[in-house]
mmCIF file of C-alpha atoms in Angstrom:
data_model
loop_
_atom_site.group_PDB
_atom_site.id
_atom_site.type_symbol
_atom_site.label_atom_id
_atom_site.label_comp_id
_atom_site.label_asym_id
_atom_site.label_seq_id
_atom_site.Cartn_x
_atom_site.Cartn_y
_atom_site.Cartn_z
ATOM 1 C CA UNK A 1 10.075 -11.084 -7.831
ATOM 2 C CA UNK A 2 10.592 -8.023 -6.050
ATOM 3 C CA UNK A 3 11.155 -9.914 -2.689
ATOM 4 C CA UNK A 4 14.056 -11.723 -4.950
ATOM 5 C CA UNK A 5 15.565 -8.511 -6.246
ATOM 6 C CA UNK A 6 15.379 -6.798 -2.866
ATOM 7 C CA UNK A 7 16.625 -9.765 -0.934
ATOM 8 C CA UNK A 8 14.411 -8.912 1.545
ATOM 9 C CA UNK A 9 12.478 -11.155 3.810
ATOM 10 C CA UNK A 10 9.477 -10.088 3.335
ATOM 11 C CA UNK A 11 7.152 -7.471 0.561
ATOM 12 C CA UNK A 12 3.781 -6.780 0.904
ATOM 13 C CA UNK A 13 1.035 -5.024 -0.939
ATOM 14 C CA UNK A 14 -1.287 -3.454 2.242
ATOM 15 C CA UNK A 15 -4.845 -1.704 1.372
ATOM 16 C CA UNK A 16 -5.628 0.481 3.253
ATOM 17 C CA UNK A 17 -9.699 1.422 3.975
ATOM 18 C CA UNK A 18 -11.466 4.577 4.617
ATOM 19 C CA UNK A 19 -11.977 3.647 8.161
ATOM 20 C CA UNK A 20 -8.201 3.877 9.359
ATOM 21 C CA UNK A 21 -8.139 0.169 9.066
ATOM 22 C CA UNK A 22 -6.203 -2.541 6.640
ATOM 23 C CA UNK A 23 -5.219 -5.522 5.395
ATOM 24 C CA UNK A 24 -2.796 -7.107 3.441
ATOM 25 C CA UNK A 25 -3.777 -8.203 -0.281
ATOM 26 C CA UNK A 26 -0.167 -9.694 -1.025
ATOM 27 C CA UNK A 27 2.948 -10.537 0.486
ATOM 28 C CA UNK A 28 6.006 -12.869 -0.412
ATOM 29 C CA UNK A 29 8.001 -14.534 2.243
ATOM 30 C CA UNK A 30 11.069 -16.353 3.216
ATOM 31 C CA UNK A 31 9.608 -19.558 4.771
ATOM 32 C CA UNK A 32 11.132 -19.292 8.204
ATOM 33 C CA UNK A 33 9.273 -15.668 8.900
ATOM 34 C CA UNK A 34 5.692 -15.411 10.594
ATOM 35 C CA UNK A 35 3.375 -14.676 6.986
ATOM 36 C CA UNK A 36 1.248 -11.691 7.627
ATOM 37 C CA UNK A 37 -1.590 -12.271 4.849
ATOM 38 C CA UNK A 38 -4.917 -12.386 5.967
ATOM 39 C CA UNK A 39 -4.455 -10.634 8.831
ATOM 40 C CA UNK A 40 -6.251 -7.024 9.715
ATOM 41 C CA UNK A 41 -4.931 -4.438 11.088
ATOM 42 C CA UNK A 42 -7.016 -2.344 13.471
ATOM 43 C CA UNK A 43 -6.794 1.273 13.056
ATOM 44 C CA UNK A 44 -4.255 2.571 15.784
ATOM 45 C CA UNK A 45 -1.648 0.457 13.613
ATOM 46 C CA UNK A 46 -2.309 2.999 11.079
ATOM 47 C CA UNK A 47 -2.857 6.477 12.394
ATOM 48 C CA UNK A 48 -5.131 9.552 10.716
ATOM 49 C CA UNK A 49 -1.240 11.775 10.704
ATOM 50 C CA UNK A 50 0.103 8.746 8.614
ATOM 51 C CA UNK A 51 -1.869 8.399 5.823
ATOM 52 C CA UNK A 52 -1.720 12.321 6.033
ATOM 53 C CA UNK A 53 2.136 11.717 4.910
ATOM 54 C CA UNK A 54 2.158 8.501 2.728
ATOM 55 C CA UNK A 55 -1.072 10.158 0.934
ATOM 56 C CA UNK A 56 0.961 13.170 0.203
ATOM 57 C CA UNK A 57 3.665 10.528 -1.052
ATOM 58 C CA UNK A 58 5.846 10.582 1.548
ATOM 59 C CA UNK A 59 8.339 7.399 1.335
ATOM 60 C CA UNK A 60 9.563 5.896 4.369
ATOM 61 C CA UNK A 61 12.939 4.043 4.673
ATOM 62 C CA UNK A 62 13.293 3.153 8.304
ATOM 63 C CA UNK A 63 16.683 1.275 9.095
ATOM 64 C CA UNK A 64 16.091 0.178 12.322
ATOM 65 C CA UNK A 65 12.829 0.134 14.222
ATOM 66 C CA UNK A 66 14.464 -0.041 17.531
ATOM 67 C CA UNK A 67 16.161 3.456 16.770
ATOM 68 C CA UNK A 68 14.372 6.282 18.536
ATOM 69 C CA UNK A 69 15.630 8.533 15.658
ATOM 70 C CA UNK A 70 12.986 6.335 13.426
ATOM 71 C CA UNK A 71 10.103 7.844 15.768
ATOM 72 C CA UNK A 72 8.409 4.729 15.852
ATOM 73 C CA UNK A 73 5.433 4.393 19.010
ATOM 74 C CA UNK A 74 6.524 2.028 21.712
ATOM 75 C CA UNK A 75 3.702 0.549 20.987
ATOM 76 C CA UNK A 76 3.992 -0.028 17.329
ATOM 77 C CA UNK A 77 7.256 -1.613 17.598
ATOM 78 C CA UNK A 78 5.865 -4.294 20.217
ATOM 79 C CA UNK A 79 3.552 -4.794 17.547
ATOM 80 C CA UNK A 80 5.471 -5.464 14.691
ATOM 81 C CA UNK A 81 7.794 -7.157 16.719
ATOM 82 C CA UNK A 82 5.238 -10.075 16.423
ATOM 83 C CA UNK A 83 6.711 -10.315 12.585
ATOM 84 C CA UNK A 84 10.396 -9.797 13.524
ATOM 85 C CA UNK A 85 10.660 -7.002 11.421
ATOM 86 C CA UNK A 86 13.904 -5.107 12.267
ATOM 87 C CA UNK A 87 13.890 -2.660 9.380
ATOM 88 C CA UNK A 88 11.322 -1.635 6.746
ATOM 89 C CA UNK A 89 11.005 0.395 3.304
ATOM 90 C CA UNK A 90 7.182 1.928 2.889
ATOM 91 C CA UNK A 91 6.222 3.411 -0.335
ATOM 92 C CA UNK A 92 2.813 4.742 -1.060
ATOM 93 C CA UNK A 93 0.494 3.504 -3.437
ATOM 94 C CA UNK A 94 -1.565 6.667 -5.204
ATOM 95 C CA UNK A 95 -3.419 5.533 -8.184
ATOM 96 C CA UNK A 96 -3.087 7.993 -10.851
ATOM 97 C CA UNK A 97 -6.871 9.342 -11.153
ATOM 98 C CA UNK A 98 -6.244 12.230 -14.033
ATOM 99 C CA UNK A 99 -9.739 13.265 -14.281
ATOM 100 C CA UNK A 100 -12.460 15.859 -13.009
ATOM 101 C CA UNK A 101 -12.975 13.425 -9.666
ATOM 102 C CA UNK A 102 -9.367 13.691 -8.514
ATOM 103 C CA UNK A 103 -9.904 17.601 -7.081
ATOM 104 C CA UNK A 104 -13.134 16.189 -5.536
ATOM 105 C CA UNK A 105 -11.650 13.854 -3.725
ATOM 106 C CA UNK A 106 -9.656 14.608 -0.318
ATOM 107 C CA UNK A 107 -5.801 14.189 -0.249
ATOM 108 C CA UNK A 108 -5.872 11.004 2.444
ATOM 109 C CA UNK A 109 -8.643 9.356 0.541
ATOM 110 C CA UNK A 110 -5.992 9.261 -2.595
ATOM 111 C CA UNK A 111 -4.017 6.781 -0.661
ATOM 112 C CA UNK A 112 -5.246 3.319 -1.961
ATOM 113 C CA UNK A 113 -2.450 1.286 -0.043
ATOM 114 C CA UNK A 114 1.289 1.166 0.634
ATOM 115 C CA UNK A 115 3.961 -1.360 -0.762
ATOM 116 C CA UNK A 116 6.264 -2.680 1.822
ATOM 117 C CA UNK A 117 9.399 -4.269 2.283
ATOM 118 C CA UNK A 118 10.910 -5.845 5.440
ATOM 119 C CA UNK A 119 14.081 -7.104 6.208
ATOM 120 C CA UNK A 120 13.703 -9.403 9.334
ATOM 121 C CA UNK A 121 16.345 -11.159 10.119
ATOM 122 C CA UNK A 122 18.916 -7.655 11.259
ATOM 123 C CA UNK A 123 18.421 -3.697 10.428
ATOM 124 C CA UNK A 124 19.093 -2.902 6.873
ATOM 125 C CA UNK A 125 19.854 0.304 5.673
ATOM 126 C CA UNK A 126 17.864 0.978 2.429
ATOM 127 C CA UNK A 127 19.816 1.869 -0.792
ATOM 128 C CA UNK A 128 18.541 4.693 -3.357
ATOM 129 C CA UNK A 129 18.139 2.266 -5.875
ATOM 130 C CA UNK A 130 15.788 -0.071 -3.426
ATOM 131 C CA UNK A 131 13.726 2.891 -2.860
ATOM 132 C CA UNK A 132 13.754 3.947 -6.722
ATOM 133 C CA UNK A 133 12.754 0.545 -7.511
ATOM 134 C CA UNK A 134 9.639 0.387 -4.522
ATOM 135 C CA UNK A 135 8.530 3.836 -5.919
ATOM 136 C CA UNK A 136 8.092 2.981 -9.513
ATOM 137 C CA UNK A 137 6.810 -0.624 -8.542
ATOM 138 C CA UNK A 138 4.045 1.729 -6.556
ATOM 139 C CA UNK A 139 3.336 3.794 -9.290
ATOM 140 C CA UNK A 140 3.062 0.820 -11.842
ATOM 141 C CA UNK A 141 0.111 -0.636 -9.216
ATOM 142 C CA UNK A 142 -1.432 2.970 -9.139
ATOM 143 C CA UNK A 143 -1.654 3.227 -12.687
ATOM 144 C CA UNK A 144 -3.041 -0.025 -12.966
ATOM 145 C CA UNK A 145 -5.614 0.339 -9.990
ATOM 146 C CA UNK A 146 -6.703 4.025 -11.984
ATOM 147 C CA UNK A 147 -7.316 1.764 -15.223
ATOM 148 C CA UNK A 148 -9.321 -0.731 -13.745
ATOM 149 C CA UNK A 149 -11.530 2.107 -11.631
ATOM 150 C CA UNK A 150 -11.656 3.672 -15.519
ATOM 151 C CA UNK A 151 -12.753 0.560 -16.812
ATOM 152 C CA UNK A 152 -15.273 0.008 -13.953
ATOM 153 C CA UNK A 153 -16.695 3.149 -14.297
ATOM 154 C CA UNK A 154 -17.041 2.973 -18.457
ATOM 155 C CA UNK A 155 -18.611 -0.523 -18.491
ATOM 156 C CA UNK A 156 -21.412 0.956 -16.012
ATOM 157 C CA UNK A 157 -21.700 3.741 -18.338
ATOM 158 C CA UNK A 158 -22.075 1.579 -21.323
ATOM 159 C CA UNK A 159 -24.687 -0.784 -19.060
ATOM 160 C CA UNK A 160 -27.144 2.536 -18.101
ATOM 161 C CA UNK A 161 -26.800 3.660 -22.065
ATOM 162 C CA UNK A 162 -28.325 0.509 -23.136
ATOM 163 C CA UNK A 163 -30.589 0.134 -20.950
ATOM 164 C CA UNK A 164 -31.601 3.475 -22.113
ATOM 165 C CA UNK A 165 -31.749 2.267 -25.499
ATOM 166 C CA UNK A 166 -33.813 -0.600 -25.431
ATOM 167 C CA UNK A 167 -36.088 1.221 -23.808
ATOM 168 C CA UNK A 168 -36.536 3.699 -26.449
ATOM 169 C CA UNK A 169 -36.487 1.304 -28.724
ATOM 170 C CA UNK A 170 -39.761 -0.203 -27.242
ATOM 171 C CA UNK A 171 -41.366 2.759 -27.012
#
């Protein structure tokens, strides 16, 4: 849906791991573009610096990745060239821990992933409602990636209680 509303040629969910590495969990795309799913990414793709930024929500609308202004690595752009990506919107995805963890953990291991769109097929320039839309999509999947950690984390709770339980009761 988002690919539809964007008109873009491709959107992607990408997870990124503590390691520096990542892969990507979901992407729509136009048939006549190279899909990316499945693939991972080794870490010099995705530098220690950037998920510095996107982990301290920085959002990244780049128009054209050919333009030195975007600061992109020589390197990275022969690499995403691969794709035929020619311009791309990257949005952070933070899920929303509110709880006593959240101060224990370190800013760049807040980043879960980033949410992605390209546009392919020229250079785009990215609209404020594009990148209003991206951010709230991202902080939708952050809320729901907080829940399900919640969730995780009660249902183990629940589990040890129990197990507690029964064995006072047999005592």
């Amino acid at each position: 849906e988002v690919q539809k509303i964007l008109q873009a040629d491709r959107v992607l969910i990408y997870q990124v791991f503590p390691d520096g590495t990542g892969k990507i969990i979901s992407e729509a795309v136009l048939p006549k573009y190279p899909a990316i799913l499945g693939i991972e990414f080794p870490e010099e793709v995705f530098p220690e610096e950037y998920k510095q930024l996107y982990a301290g929500g920085r959002v990244r609308a780049i128009a054209d990745v050919r333009d030195p202004k975007a600061g992109l690595a020589e390197c990275l752009i022969e690499f995403i060239e691969q794709f035929e990506i020619e311009a791309k919107l990257i949005v952070p995805i933070l899920p929303n821990l509110n709880s006593s963890r959240q101060t224990e953990v370190a800013p760049s291991d807040r980043l879960w992933g980033l949410l992605i769109a390209h546009q392919c097929r020229n250079p785009r320039q990215w609209v404020e409602f594009e990148l209003e839309l991206m951010q709230q999509l991202a902080d939708q999947i952050g809320i729901a990636l907080a829940q399900a950690q919640w969730l995780e984390n009660l249902e183990e709770i629940v589990e040890a209680r129990t197990a507690q339980l029964q064995q006072a009761n047999r005592d």
